[in-house]
PDB file of C-alpha atoms and ligand atoms in Angstrom:
ATOM      1  CA  UNK A   1      -0.106   0.026   0.154  1.00 90.00           C
ATOM      2  CA  UNK A   2       1.048   3.144  -0.634  1.00 96.00           C
ATOM      3  CA  UNK A   3       1.612   5.369   2.006  1.00 97.00           C
ATOM      4  CA  UNK A   4       2.537   9.103   3.348  1.00 98.00           C
ATOM      5  CA  UNK A   5       6.103   7.401   4.132  1.00 97.00           C
ATOM      6  CA  UNK A   6       6.525   5.845   0.401  1.00 98.00           C
ATOM      7  CA  UNK A   7       9.598   6.462  -1.065  1.00 98.00           C
ATOM      8  CA  UNK A   8       8.570   7.292  -5.116  1.00 98.00           C
ATOM      9  CA  UNK A   9      10.785   6.009  -7.889  1.00 98.00           C
ATOM     10  CA  UNK A  10      10.279   6.062 -11.676  1.00 98.00           C
ATOM     11  CA  UNK A  11      11.262   6.106 -15.492  1.00 98.00           C
ATOM     12  CA  UNK A  12      11.434   8.837 -17.732  1.00 98.00           C
ATOM     13  CA  UNK A  13      11.116   8.205 -21.236  1.00 98.00           C
ATOM     14  CA  UNK A  14       9.382   9.177 -24.534  1.00 98.00           C
ATOM     15  CA  UNK A  15       7.153   6.943 -25.320  1.00 97.00           C
ATOM     16  CA  UNK A  16       7.122   5.385 -22.328  1.00 97.00           C
ATOM     17  CA  UNK A  17       3.709   3.077 -22.383  1.00 96.00           C
ATOM     18  CA  UNK A  18       5.822  -0.358 -23.136  1.00 92.00           C
ATOM     19  CA  UNK A  19       8.815  -0.166 -19.886  1.00 95.00           C
ATOM     20  CA  UNK A  20       8.758  -3.266 -18.141  1.00 95.00           C
ATOM     21  CA  UNK A  21      10.565  -1.097 -15.586  1.00 97.00           C
ATOM     22  CA  UNK A  22       7.597  -0.726 -13.244  1.00 98.00           C
ATOM     23  CA  UNK A  23       6.908  -4.644 -13.014  1.00 97.00           C
ATOM     24  CA  UNK A  24      10.542  -5.340 -12.176  1.00 97.00           C
ATOM     25  CA  UNK A  25      11.055  -2.489  -9.807  1.00 98.00           C
ATOM     26  CA  UNK A  26       7.930  -3.118  -7.826  1.00 98.00           C
ATOM     27  CA  UNK A  27       8.092  -6.419  -7.533  1.00 98.00           C
ATOM     28  CA  UNK A  28      11.708  -6.633  -5.976  1.00 98.00           C
ATOM     29  CA  UNK A  29      10.029  -3.639  -3.668  1.00 98.00           C
ATOM     30  CA  UNK A  30       7.328  -5.951  -2.485  1.00 97.00           C
ATOM     31  CA  UNK A  31       9.551  -9.370  -1.972  1.00 97.00           C
ATOM     32  CA  UNK A  32      12.437  -7.117   0.316  1.00 97.00           C
ATOM     33  CA  UNK A  33       9.585  -5.546   2.340  1.00 97.00           C
ATOM     34  CA  UNK A  34      10.607  -1.904   0.777  1.00 98.00           C
ATOM     35  CA  UNK A  35       8.328   0.865   1.084  1.00 98.00           C
ATOM     36  CA  UNK A  36       8.990   1.355  -2.308  1.00 98.00           C
ATOM     37  CA  UNK A  37       6.466   2.381  -5.638  1.00 98.00           C
ATOM     38  CA  UNK A  38       7.855   2.644  -9.173  1.00 98.00           C
ATOM     39  CA  UNK A  39       5.728   4.721 -11.506  1.00 98.00           C
ATOM     40  CA  UNK A  40       6.560   5.613 -15.714  1.00 98.00           C
ATOM     41  CA  UNK A  41       6.959   9.143 -16.406  1.00 98.00           C
ATOM     42  CA  UNK A  42       5.736   9.859 -19.837  1.00 98.00           C
ATOM     43  CA  UNK A  43       8.332  12.784 -20.275  1.00 98.00           C
ATOM     44  CA  UNK A  44       8.463  15.406 -23.913  1.00 98.00           C
ATOM     45  CA  UNK A  45      12.249  15.727 -24.974  1.00 98.00           C
ATOM     46  CA  UNK A  46      11.980  19.760 -24.552  1.00 98.00           C
ATOM     47  CA  UNK A  47      10.799  18.969 -20.842  1.00 98.00           C
ATOM     48  CA  UNK A  48      13.830  16.751 -19.653  1.00 98.00           C
ATOM     49  CA  UNK A  49      15.162  19.462 -17.295  1.00 98.00           C
ATOM     50  CA  UNK A  50      11.910  20.794 -15.426  1.00 98.00           C
ATOM     51  CA  UNK A  51      11.025  16.568 -15.248  1.00 98.00           C
ATOM     52  CA  UNK A  52      14.347  16.807 -13.273  1.00 98.00           C
ATOM     53  CA  UNK A  53      13.826  19.323 -11.054  1.00 98.00           C
ATOM     54  CA  UNK A  54      10.499  19.103 -10.164  1.00 98.00           C
ATOM     55  CA  UNK A  55      11.368  15.296  -9.455  1.00 98.00           C
ATOM     56  CA  UNK A  56      13.768  16.697  -7.598  1.00 98.00           C
ATOM     57  CA  UNK A  57      11.013  19.225  -5.931  1.00 98.00           C
ATOM     58  CA  UNK A  58       8.499  16.286  -5.547  1.00 98.00           C
ATOM     59  CA  UNK A  59      11.301  14.602  -3.131  1.00 98.00           C
ATOM     60  CA  UNK A  60      11.418  11.145  -5.679  1.00 98.00           C
ATOM     61  CA  UNK A  61      14.437   9.272  -4.363  1.00 98.00           C
ATOM     62  CA  UNK A  62      15.441   7.611  -7.457  1.00 98.00           C
ATOM     63  CA  UNK A  63      14.813   7.480 -11.787  1.00 98.00           C
ATOM     64  CA  UNK A  64      15.468   5.339 -14.652  1.00 98.00           C
ATOM     65  CA  UNK A  65      15.985   7.482 -17.677  1.00 98.00           C
ATOM     66  CA  UNK A  66      15.452   5.770 -21.154  1.00 97.00           C
ATOM     67  CA  UNK A  67      15.059   6.527 -24.786  1.00 95.00           C
ATOM     68  CA  UNK A  68      15.236   9.347 -25.822  1.00 96.00           C
ATOM     69  CA  UNK A  69      16.719  11.227 -22.766  1.00 97.00           C
ATOM     70  CA  UNK A  70      19.632   9.150 -21.798  1.00 97.00           C
ATOM     71  CA  UNK A  71      22.003  11.813 -23.017  1.00 97.00           C
ATOM     72  CA  UNK A  72      20.293  14.939 -22.392  1.00 98.00           C
ATOM     73  CA  UNK A  73      19.621  14.287 -18.478  1.00 98.00           C
ATOM     74  CA  UNK A  74      23.301  14.902 -18.628  1.00 98.00           C
ATOM     75  CA  UNK A  75      22.974  17.873 -18.320  1.00 98.00           C
ATOM     76  CA  UNK A  76      20.397  18.314 -15.333  1.00 98.00           C
ATOM     77  CA  UNK A  77      22.689  16.594 -12.561  1.00 98.00           C
ATOM     78  CA  UNK A  78      25.287  17.137 -10.071  1.00 98.00           C
ATOM     79  CA  UNK A  79      27.443  14.678 -10.665  1.00 98.00           C
ATOM     80  CA  UNK A  80      28.263  11.564 -13.067  1.00 98.00           C
ATOM     81  CA  UNK A  81      29.553   8.728 -12.426  1.00 97.00           C
ATOM     82  CA  UNK A  82      32.919   7.635 -14.215  1.00 96.00           C
ATOM     83  CA  UNK A  83      30.963   4.789 -16.177  1.00 97.00           C
ATOM     84  CA  UNK A  84      28.211   6.730 -17.509  1.00 98.00           C
ATOM     85  CA  UNK A  85      30.715   9.828 -18.754  1.00 97.00           C
ATOM     86  CA  UNK A  86      32.482   7.500 -20.237  1.00 97.00           C
ATOM     87  CA  UNK A  87      29.326   5.596 -22.215  1.00 97.00           C
ATOM     88  CA  UNK A  88      28.367   9.338 -22.382  1.00 96.00           C
ATOM     89  CA  UNK A  89      24.629   8.188 -21.368  1.00 96.00           C
ATOM     90  CA  UNK A  90      23.152   7.729 -17.817  1.00 98.00           C
ATOM     91  CA  UNK A  91      20.357   5.575 -17.470  1.00 98.00           C
ATOM     92  CA  UNK A  92      19.943   6.182 -13.154  1.00 98.00           C
ATOM     93  CA  UNK A  93      19.905   8.948 -11.391  1.00 98.00           C
ATOM     94  CA  UNK A  94      20.649   8.563  -7.830  1.00 98.00           C
ATOM     95  CA  UNK A  95      19.451  11.749  -5.067  1.00 98.00           C
ATOM     96  CA  UNK A  96      21.999  13.404  -3.379  1.00 98.00           C
ATOM     97  CA  UNK A  97      21.149  16.818  -1.078  1.00 97.00           C
ATOM     98  CA  UNK A  98      21.981  18.854  -4.012  1.00 96.00           C
ATOM     99  CA  UNK A  99      20.555  17.419  -6.673  1.00 98.00           C
ATOM    100  CA  UNK A 100      20.898  14.178  -8.783  1.00 98.00           C
ATOM    101  CA  UNK A 101      24.019  11.997  -9.176  1.00 98.00           C
ATOM    102  CA  UNK A 102      23.871   9.970 -12.522  1.00 98.00           C
ATOM    103  CA  UNK A 103      24.843   6.467 -13.553  1.00 98.00           C
ATOM    104  CA  UNK A 104      24.883   3.922 -16.465  1.00 98.00           C
ATOM    105  CA  UNK A 105      24.334   0.289 -15.400  1.00 98.00           C
ATOM    106  CA  UNK A 106      23.483  -0.703 -18.807  1.00 97.00           C
ATOM    107  CA  UNK A 107      27.534  -2.007 -19.116  1.00 97.00           C
ATOM    108  CA  UNK A 108      27.145  -3.642 -15.362  1.00 97.00           C
ATOM    109  CA  UNK A 109      24.138  -5.512 -16.484  1.00 98.00           C
ATOM    110  CA  UNK A 110      25.637  -6.525 -20.012  1.00 98.00           C
ATOM    111  CA  UNK A 111      28.461  -8.160 -17.768  1.00 98.00           C
ATOM    112  CA  UNK A 112      26.678  -9.850 -15.423  1.00 97.00           C
ATOM    113  CA  UNK A 113      24.380 -11.396 -17.685  1.00 98.00           C
ATOM    114  CA  UNK A 114      27.337 -12.580 -19.498  1.00 98.00           C
ATOM    115  CA  UNK A 115      28.743 -13.972 -16.423  1.00 97.00           C
ATOM    116  CA  UNK A 116      25.693 -15.440 -15.255  1.00 96.00           C
ATOM    117  CA  UNK A 117      25.404 -17.262 -18.959  1.00 96.00           C
ATOM    118  CA  UNK A 118      29.298 -18.133 -18.444  1.00 97.00           C
ATOM    119  CA  UNK A 119      29.951 -16.135 -21.479  1.00 98.00           C
ATOM    120  CA  UNK A 120      33.792 -15.205 -21.182  1.00 97.00           C
ATOM    121  CA  UNK A 121      35.327 -11.771 -22.202  1.00 98.00           C
ATOM    122  CA  UNK A 122      38.448 -11.302 -20.893  1.00 98.00           C
ATOM    123  CA  UNK A 123      40.599 -12.551 -23.828  1.00 98.00           C
ATOM    124  CA  UNK A 124      38.254 -12.931 -26.485  1.00 98.00           C
ATOM    125  CA  UNK A 125      38.086 -11.535 -29.776  1.00 98.00           C
ATOM    126  CA  UNK A 126      34.610 -10.069 -30.510  1.00 98.00           C
ATOM    127  CA  UNK A 127      32.817  -8.626 -32.890  1.00 98.00           C
ATOM    128  CA  UNK A 128      30.305  -5.396 -32.142  1.00 98.00           C
ATOM    129  CA  UNK A 129      27.434  -4.827 -34.325  1.00 98.00           C
ATOM    130  CA  UNK A 130      26.323  -1.370 -34.369  1.00 98.00           C
ATOM    131  CA  UNK A 131      27.485   1.845 -33.414  1.00 98.00           C
ATOM    132  CA  UNK A 132      24.308   4.050 -31.106  1.00 94.00           C
ATOM    133  CA  UNK A 133      23.289   3.716 -28.071  1.00 92.00           C
ATOM    134  CA  UNK A 134      23.463   0.532 -26.717  1.00 95.00           C
ATOM    135  CA  UNK A 135      27.057  -0.452 -28.212  1.00 97.00           C
ATOM    136  CA  UNK A 136      28.467   2.539 -26.212  1.00 97.00           C
ATOM    137  CA  UNK A 137      27.483   0.065 -23.374  1.00 97.00           C
ATOM    138  CA  UNK A 138      28.751  -2.769 -24.885  1.00 98.00           C
ATOM    139  CA  UNK A 139      32.035  -1.699 -25.956  1.00 98.00           C
ATOM    140  CA  UNK A 140      32.601   0.148 -22.610  1.00 98.00           C
ATOM    141  CA  UNK A 141      32.494  -3.273 -21.232  1.00 98.00           C
ATOM    142  CA  UNK A 142      34.582  -5.091 -23.771  1.00 98.00           C
ATOM    143  CA  UNK A 143      37.336  -2.762 -23.031  1.00 98.00           C
ATOM    144  CA  UNK A 144      36.527  -2.811 -19.365  1.00 97.00           C
ATOM    145  CA  UNK A 145      37.094  -6.468 -19.093  1.00 98.00           C
ATOM    146  CA  UNK A 146      39.998  -7.157 -21.475  1.00 97.00           C
ATOM    147  CA  UNK A 147      38.629  -8.037 -24.309  1.00 98.00           C
ATOM    148  CA  UNK A 148      41.251  -8.890 -26.630  1.00 98.00           C
ATOM    149  CA  UNK A 149      40.039  -7.182 -29.862  1.00 98.00           C
ATOM    150  CA  UNK A 150      37.085  -5.519 -30.541  1.00 98.00           C
ATOM    151  CA  UNK A 151      35.966  -5.720 -34.381  1.00 98.00           C
ATOM    152  CA  UNK A 152      33.211  -2.674 -34.469  1.00 98.00           C
ATOM    153  CA  UNK A 153      31.464  -3.075 -37.527  1.00 98.00           C
ATOM    154  CA  UNK A 154      28.599  -0.363 -38.596  1.00 98.00           C
ATOM    155  CA  UNK A 155      26.199   0.650 -41.268  1.00 98.00           C
ATOM    156  CA  UNK A 156      27.948   3.984 -40.967  1.00 98.00           C
ATOM    157  CA  UNK A 157      31.547   3.609 -40.889  1.00 98.00           C
ATOM    158  CA  UNK A 158      31.850   6.848 -39.622  1.00 98.00           C
ATOM    159  CA  UNK A 159      29.853   6.900 -36.897  1.00 98.00           C
ATOM    160  CA  UNK A 160      32.319   3.120 -35.363  1.00 98.00           C
ATOM    161  CA  UNK A 161      35.128   5.652 -35.657  1.00 98.00           C
ATOM    162  CA  UNK A 162      34.219   8.158 -33.727  1.00 98.00           C
ATOM    163  CA  UNK A 163      33.306   5.287 -31.473  1.00 98.00           C
ATOM    164  CA  UNK A 164      36.758   3.784 -31.818  1.00 98.00           C
ATOM    165  CA  UNK A 165      39.134   7.012 -31.340  1.00 98.00           C
ATOM    166  CA  UNK A 166      36.395   7.785 -28.307  1.00 97.00           C
ATOM    167  CA  UNK A 167      37.280   4.765 -26.421  1.00 98.00           C
ATOM    168  CA  UNK A 168      40.695   4.887 -27.244  1.00 98.00           C
ATOM    169  CA  UNK A 169      41.103   7.962 -25.895  1.00 98.00           C
ATOM    170  CA  UNK A 170      39.040   7.679 -22.571  1.00 97.00           C
ATOM    171  CA  UNK A 171      39.850   4.082 -21.707  1.00 97.00           C
ATOM    172  CA  UNK A 172      43.519   3.670 -23.239  1.00 97.00           C
ATOM    173  CA  UNK A 173      42.214   0.665 -25.094  1.00 98.00           C
ATOM    174  CA  UNK A 174      43.899   0.622 -28.594  1.00 97.00           C
ATOM    175  CA  UNK A 175      42.948  -2.745 -29.977  1.00 98.00           C
ATOM    176  CA  UNK A 176      39.868  -1.665 -32.089  1.00 98.00           C
ATOM    177  CA  UNK A 177      39.232  -2.312 -35.533  1.00 98.00           C
ATOM    178  CA  UNK A 178      36.649  -0.143 -37.452  1.00 98.00           C
ATOM    179  CA  UNK A 179      34.262  -1.202 -40.368  1.00 98.00           C
ATOM    180  CA  UNK A 180      31.505  -1.711 -42.164  1.00 98.00           C
ATOM    181  CA  UNK A 181      28.988  -4.215 -41.988  1.00 98.00           C
ATOM    182  CA  UNK A 182      30.105  -6.482 -44.484  1.00 98.00           C
ATOM    183  CA  UNK A 183      33.931  -6.078 -43.040  1.00 98.00           C
ATOM    184  CA  UNK A 184      33.221  -9.305 -41.143  1.00 98.00           C
ATOM    185  CA  UNK A 185      34.611 -11.099 -44.414  1.00 98.00           C
ATOM    186  CA  UNK A 186      37.894 -10.036 -43.453  1.00 98.00           C
ATOM    187  CA  UNK A 187      38.328 -10.883 -40.185  1.00 98.00           C
ATOM    188  CA  UNK A 188      40.719 -14.172 -40.026  1.00 97.00           C
ATOM    189  CA  UNK A 189      39.982 -15.686 -36.490  1.00 97.00           C
ATOM    190  CA  UNK A 190      37.378 -17.957 -36.118  1.00 95.00           C
ATOM    191  CA  UNK A 191      36.581 -17.764 -32.964  1.00 97.00           C
ATOM    192  CA  UNK A 192      34.464 -15.072 -32.044  1.00 98.00           C
ATOM    193  CA  UNK A 193      32.201 -13.340 -29.505  1.00 98.00           C
ATOM    194  CA  UNK A 194      29.429 -11.362 -31.211  1.00 98.00           C
ATOM    195  CA  UNK A 195      27.256  -8.780 -30.181  1.00 98.00           C
ATOM    196  CA  UNK A 196      24.561  -7.784 -31.879  1.00 98.00           C
ATOM    197  CA  UNK A 197      23.540  -4.072 -30.345  1.00 98.00           C
ATOM    198  CA  UNK A 198      21.136  -2.369 -33.045  1.00 97.00           C
ATOM    199  CA  UNK A 199      17.180  -2.626 -33.234  1.00 96.00           C
ATOM    200  CA  UNK A 200      17.396  -4.571 -36.120  1.00 98.00           C
ATOM    201  CA  UNK A 201      15.366  -7.237 -35.782  1.00 97.00           C
ATOM    202  CA  UNK A 202      13.305  -6.015 -32.797  1.00 95.00           C
ATOM    203  CA  UNK A 203       9.770  -6.673 -32.961  1.00 93.00           C
ATOM    204  CA  UNK A 204       7.392  -5.637 -34.839  1.00 93.00           C
ATOM    205  CA  UNK A 205      10.112  -6.244 -37.730  1.00 95.00           C
ATOM    206  CA  UNK A 206      11.295  -9.669 -36.955  1.00 95.00           C
ATOM    207  CA  UNK A 207      12.361 -10.777 -40.225  1.00 96.00           C
ATOM    208  CA  UNK A 208      15.050  -8.683 -40.233  1.00 96.00           C
ATOM    209  CA  UNK A 209      18.699  -9.454 -39.947  1.00 97.00           C
ATOM    210  CA  UNK A 210      21.786  -7.233 -39.840  1.00 97.00           C
ATOM    211  CA  UNK A 211      24.182  -9.598 -41.662  1.00 98.00           C
ATOM    212  CA  UNK A 212      22.478 -12.894 -43.167  1.00 97.00           C
ATOM    213  CA  UNK A 213      25.238 -14.507 -44.788  1.00 98.00           C
ATOM    214  CA  UNK A 214      25.755 -17.889 -42.750  1.00 98.00           C
ATOM    215  CA  UNK A 215      29.744 -17.475 -43.449  1.00 98.00           C
ATOM    216  CA  UNK A 216      29.534 -14.649 -40.709  1.00 98.00           C
ATOM    217  CA  UNK A 217      27.960 -16.928 -38.295  1.00 98.00           C
ATOM    218  CA  UNK A 218      30.652 -20.228 -38.771  1.00 98.00           C
ATOM    219  CA  UNK A 219      32.918 -17.724 -37.057  1.00 98.00           C
ATOM    220  CA  UNK A 220      30.892 -17.365 -33.939  1.00 98.00           C
ATOM    221  CA  UNK A 221      31.358 -19.114 -30.826  1.00 98.00           C
ATOM    222  CA  UNK A 222      28.974 -17.094 -29.039  1.00 98.00           C
ATOM    223  CA  UNK A 223      26.274 -14.720 -30.078  1.00 98.00           C
ATOM    224  CA  UNK A 224      24.753 -11.997 -28.149  1.00 98.00           C
ATOM    225  CA  UNK A 225      21.887  -9.892 -29.204  1.00 98.00           C
ATOM    226  CA  UNK A 226      20.430  -7.442 -27.157  1.00 97.00           C
ATOM    227  CA  UNK A 227      17.105  -7.508 -28.356  1.00 96.00           C
ATOM    228  CA  UNK A 228      14.336  -9.659 -26.110  1.00 94.00           C
ATOM    229  CA  UNK A 229      11.517  -8.623 -28.253  1.00 94.00           C
ATOM    230  CA  UNK A 230      11.567 -11.589 -29.779  1.00 94.00           C
ATOM    231  CA  UNK A 231      13.492 -13.424 -26.968  1.00 94.00           C
ATOM    232  CA  UNK A 232      14.919 -15.651 -30.386  1.00 96.00           C
ATOM    233  CA  UNK A 233      15.696 -12.900 -32.802  1.00 97.00           C
ATOM    234  CA  UNK A 234      16.937 -14.096 -36.427  1.00 98.00           C
ATOM    235  CA  UNK A 235      20.272 -13.276 -35.608  1.00 98.00           C
ATOM    236  CA  UNK A 236      20.322 -15.893 -32.725  1.00 98.00           C
ATOM    237  CA  UNK A 237      18.755 -18.755 -35.339  1.00 98.00           C
ATOM    238  CA  UNK A 238      21.474 -18.072 -37.859  1.00 98.00           C
ATOM    239  CA  UNK A 239      24.111 -18.631 -35.120  1.00 98.00           C
ATOM    240  CA  UNK A 240      22.270 -21.822 -34.041  1.00 95.00           C
ATOM    241  CA  UNK A 241      25.827 -23.465 -34.054  1.00 96.00           C
ATOM    242  CA  UNK A 242      26.721 -20.712 -31.111  1.00 98.00           C
ATOM    243  CA  UNK A 243      25.811 -19.919 -27.677  1.00 98.00           C
ATOM    244  CA  UNK A 244      23.270 -17.747 -27.952  1.00 98.00           C
ATOM    245  CA  UNK A 245      21.837 -15.365 -25.537  1.00 97.00           C
ATOM    246  CA  UNK A 246      18.859 -12.658 -26.182  1.00 97.00           C
ATOM    247  CA  UNK A 247      19.028  -9.182 -23.911  1.00 97.00           C
ATOM    248  CA  UNK A 248      16.432 -10.090 -21.600  1.00 96.00           C
ATOM    249  CA  UNK A 249      18.777 -11.005 -18.492  1.00 96.00           C
ATOM    250  CA  UNK A 250      20.412  -7.829 -19.452  1.00 97.00           C
ATOM    251  CA  UNK A 251      17.507  -6.197 -18.961  1.00 96.00           C
ATOM    252  CA  UNK A 252      17.428  -7.690 -15.641  1.00 97.00           C
ATOM    253  CA  UNK A 253      20.410  -6.585 -14.228  1.00 98.00           C
ATOM    254  CA  UNK A 254      20.687  -3.905 -15.146  1.00 98.00           C
ATOM    255  CA  UNK A 255      17.393  -2.834 -13.421  1.00 98.00           C
ATOM    256  CA  UNK A 256      18.749  -4.745 -10.127  1.00 98.00           C
ATOM    257  CA  UNK A 257      21.911  -2.505 -10.273  1.00 98.00           C
ATOM    258  CA  UNK A 258      19.214   0.693 -10.252  1.00 98.00           C
ATOM    259  CA  UNK A 259      17.593  -0.948  -7.409  1.00 98.00           C
ATOM    260  CA  UNK A 260      20.576  -1.465  -5.486  1.00 97.00           C
ATOM    261  CA  UNK A 261      22.124   1.891  -6.035  1.00 98.00           C
ATOM    262  CA  UNK A 262      18.547   3.244  -5.042  1.00 98.00           C
ATOM    263  CA  UNK A 263      18.652   1.064  -1.763  1.00 97.00           C
ATOM    264  CA  UNK A 264      22.130   1.027   0.285  1.00 96.00           C
ATOM    265  CA  UNK A 265      22.491  -2.130   1.732  1.00 96.00           C
ATOM    266  CA  UNK A 266      19.726  -4.351  -0.629  1.00 96.00           C
ATOM    267  CA  UNK A 267      20.866  -7.260  -2.310  1.00 96.00           C
ATOM    268  CA  UNK A 268      18.165  -8.646  -4.808  1.00 97.00           C
ATOM    269  CA  UNK A 269      19.197 -12.455  -3.748  1.00 97.00           C
ATOM    270  CA  UNK A 270      19.204 -15.402  -6.713  1.00 96.00           C
ATOM    271  CA  UNK A 271      15.756 -16.862  -5.418  1.00 97.00           C
ATOM    272  CA  UNK A 272      14.427 -13.466  -6.414  1.00 97.00           C
ATOM    273  CA  UNK A 273      16.075 -12.855  -9.215  1.00 96.00           C
ATOM    274  CA  UNK A 274      14.952 -16.210 -11.059  1.00 96.00           C
ATOM    275  CA  UNK A 275      11.425 -15.319  -9.951  1.00 96.00           C
ATOM    276  CA  UNK A 276      11.294 -11.828 -11.023  1.00 96.00           C
ATOM    277  CA  UNK A 277      13.076 -13.195 -15.056  1.00 95.00           C
ATOM    278  CA  UNK A 278       9.890 -15.200 -14.775  1.00 95.00           C
ATOM    279  CA  UNK A 279       7.970 -12.210 -14.804  1.00 95.00           C
ATOM    280  CA  UNK A 280       9.650 -10.559 -17.156  1.00 95.00           C
ATOM    281  CA  UNK A 281       9.001 -13.841 -19.187  1.00 93.00           C
ATOM    282  CA  UNK A 282       5.330 -13.981 -18.550  1.00 94.00           C
ATOM    283  CA  UNK A 283       4.394 -10.632 -19.030  1.00 92.00           C
ATOM    284  CA  UNK A 284       6.845 -10.677 -22.824  1.00 90.00           C
ATOM    285  CA  UNK A 285       5.077 -13.969 -24.001  1.00 83.00           C
ATOM    286  CA  UNK A 286       2.756 -11.982 -25.562  1.00 59.00           C
ATOM    287  CA  UNK A 287       4.268  -9.628 -26.743  1.00 57.00           C
ATOM    288  CA  UNK A 288       7.483 -11.443 -27.866  1.00 50.00           C
ATOM    289  CA  UNK A 289       6.525 -13.256 -30.996  1.00 46.00           C
TER     290      UNK A 289
HETATM  291  P1  LIG B 301      20.433   3.143 -30.497  1.00 77.07           P
HETATM  292  O1  LIG B 301      20.937   4.789 -29.196  1.00 77.07           O
HETATM  293  O2  LIG B 301      19.016   3.086 -29.635  1.00 77.07           O
HETATM  294  O3  LIG B 301      21.568   2.590 -30.197  1.00 77.07           O
HETATM  295  P2  LIG B 301      21.315   4.874 -32.151  1.00 77.07           P
HETATM  296  O4  LIG B 301      21.734   5.586 -31.163  1.00 77.07           O
HETATM  297  O5  LIG B 301      19.917   5.160 -33.599  1.00 77.07           O
HETATM  298  O6  LIG B 301      19.964   3.790 -31.315  1.00 77.07           O
HETATM  299  O7  LIG B 301      21.580   3.663 -33.047  1.00 77.07           O
HETATM  300  C1  LIG B 301      20.862   2.481 -33.853  1.00 77.07           C
HETATM  301  C2  LIG B 301      21.987   1.585 -34.286  1.00 77.07           C
HETATM  302  O8  LIG B 301      21.502   0.945 -35.026  1.00 77.07           O
HETATM  303  C3  LIG B 301      23.071   2.151 -35.408  1.00 77.07           C
HETATM  304  O9  LIG B 301      23.962   1.651 -35.328  1.00 77.07           O
HETATM  305  C4  LIG B 301      22.531   2.328 -36.737  1.00 77.07           C
HETATM  306  O10 LIG B 301      23.109   1.610 -37.735  1.00 77.07           O
HETATM  307  P3  LIG B 301      24.240   3.578 -38.338  1.00 77.07           P
HETATM  308  O11 LIG B 301      24.808   4.310 -37.076  1.00 77.07           O
HETATM  309  O12 LIG B 301      24.823   3.270 -39.209  1.00 77.07           O
HETATM  310  O13 LIG B 301      22.659   4.549 -38.248  1.00 77.07           O
HETATM  311  C5  LIG B 301      22.183   0.657 -36.383  1.00 77.07           C
HETATM  312  N1  LIG B 301      21.214   0.750 -37.593  1.00 77.07           N
HETATM  313  C6  LIG B 301      19.510   0.836 -37.218  1.00 77.07           C
HETATM  314  N2  LIG B 301      18.962   0.342 -38.396  1.00 77.07           N
HETATM  315  C7  LIG B 301      19.749   0.126 -39.056  1.00 77.07           C
HETATM  316  C8  LIG B 301      19.752  -0.989 -40.495  1.00 77.07           C
HETATM  317  N3  LIG B 301      18.574  -0.774 -41.210  1.00 77.07           N
HETATM  318  N4  LIG B 301      20.595  -1.415 -40.918  1.00 77.07           N
HETATM  319  C9  LIG B 301      21.766  -1.749 -40.402  1.00 77.07           C
HETATM  320  N5  LIG B 301      22.081  -0.630 -39.053  1.00 77.07           N
HETATM  321  C10 LIG B 301      20.889   0.243 -38.549  1.00 77.07           C
END
């Protein structure tokens, strides 16, 4: 029951009606016995600053930030965590006395999801597809976790080059090779970890695929798609000879990382994580096909 002492958190985005974050966070709050409620807030792009100031005035404890506000929100904060600064995007706000501090839990979420699936990163030859917002968190994580080499391939090579330069300059990680979506043909290694970070293949356009040559997929020992609608993308289907993972566990762990930032000292136990995953699966079951 919401009462006078209830802690309020939420998510800002535009659109917001498809968010499954309230489902996740209200479940963790209830199951942990915390008096916390989590709400969706539709915020127009020209209202981000007003929304953040309003949230602070309303004593809102924490916010998630989703598309398209992850960059715009950065100028509304009193401080920004190092990972979020390098990634160039903030998805979690934590209230402080002076204002909100910004974090990015996407990279940590992807790392924890891959750990859980026992997908190693250190020493791996990686192929990262895409150079948008999600790719930034993924390339940051791969560089930080000491991938041996990262092939960063994108439709716009210029965007891949910009992202690679940024990672070289900020993290000092040099082993990034950029190219077009056809450049995989020049990759000599034949045992790679691929991470698909674009929206190509996402519901409702589930027949789309970024690379349709079976020879590409024979180079992979593991194929990660950050999409979770559908649960099995065409990219994952074509990589059926490899280990595959979709984006649902990453989504769950980025949420858990945010929840734990808002509730210091609280750790979501493994059994609750398993039940929340089932909750998300049940919820997405209808829309995932
Ligand atoms: P987000 O922040 O959600 O990742 P984004 O910044 O627009 O969204 O990035 C989308 C990514 O998907 C980009 O890598 C984009 O490629 P470009 O940089 O060349 O635009 C990629 N992408 C989107 N639609 C695509 C398509 N039809 N074919 C190939 N790549 C596509």
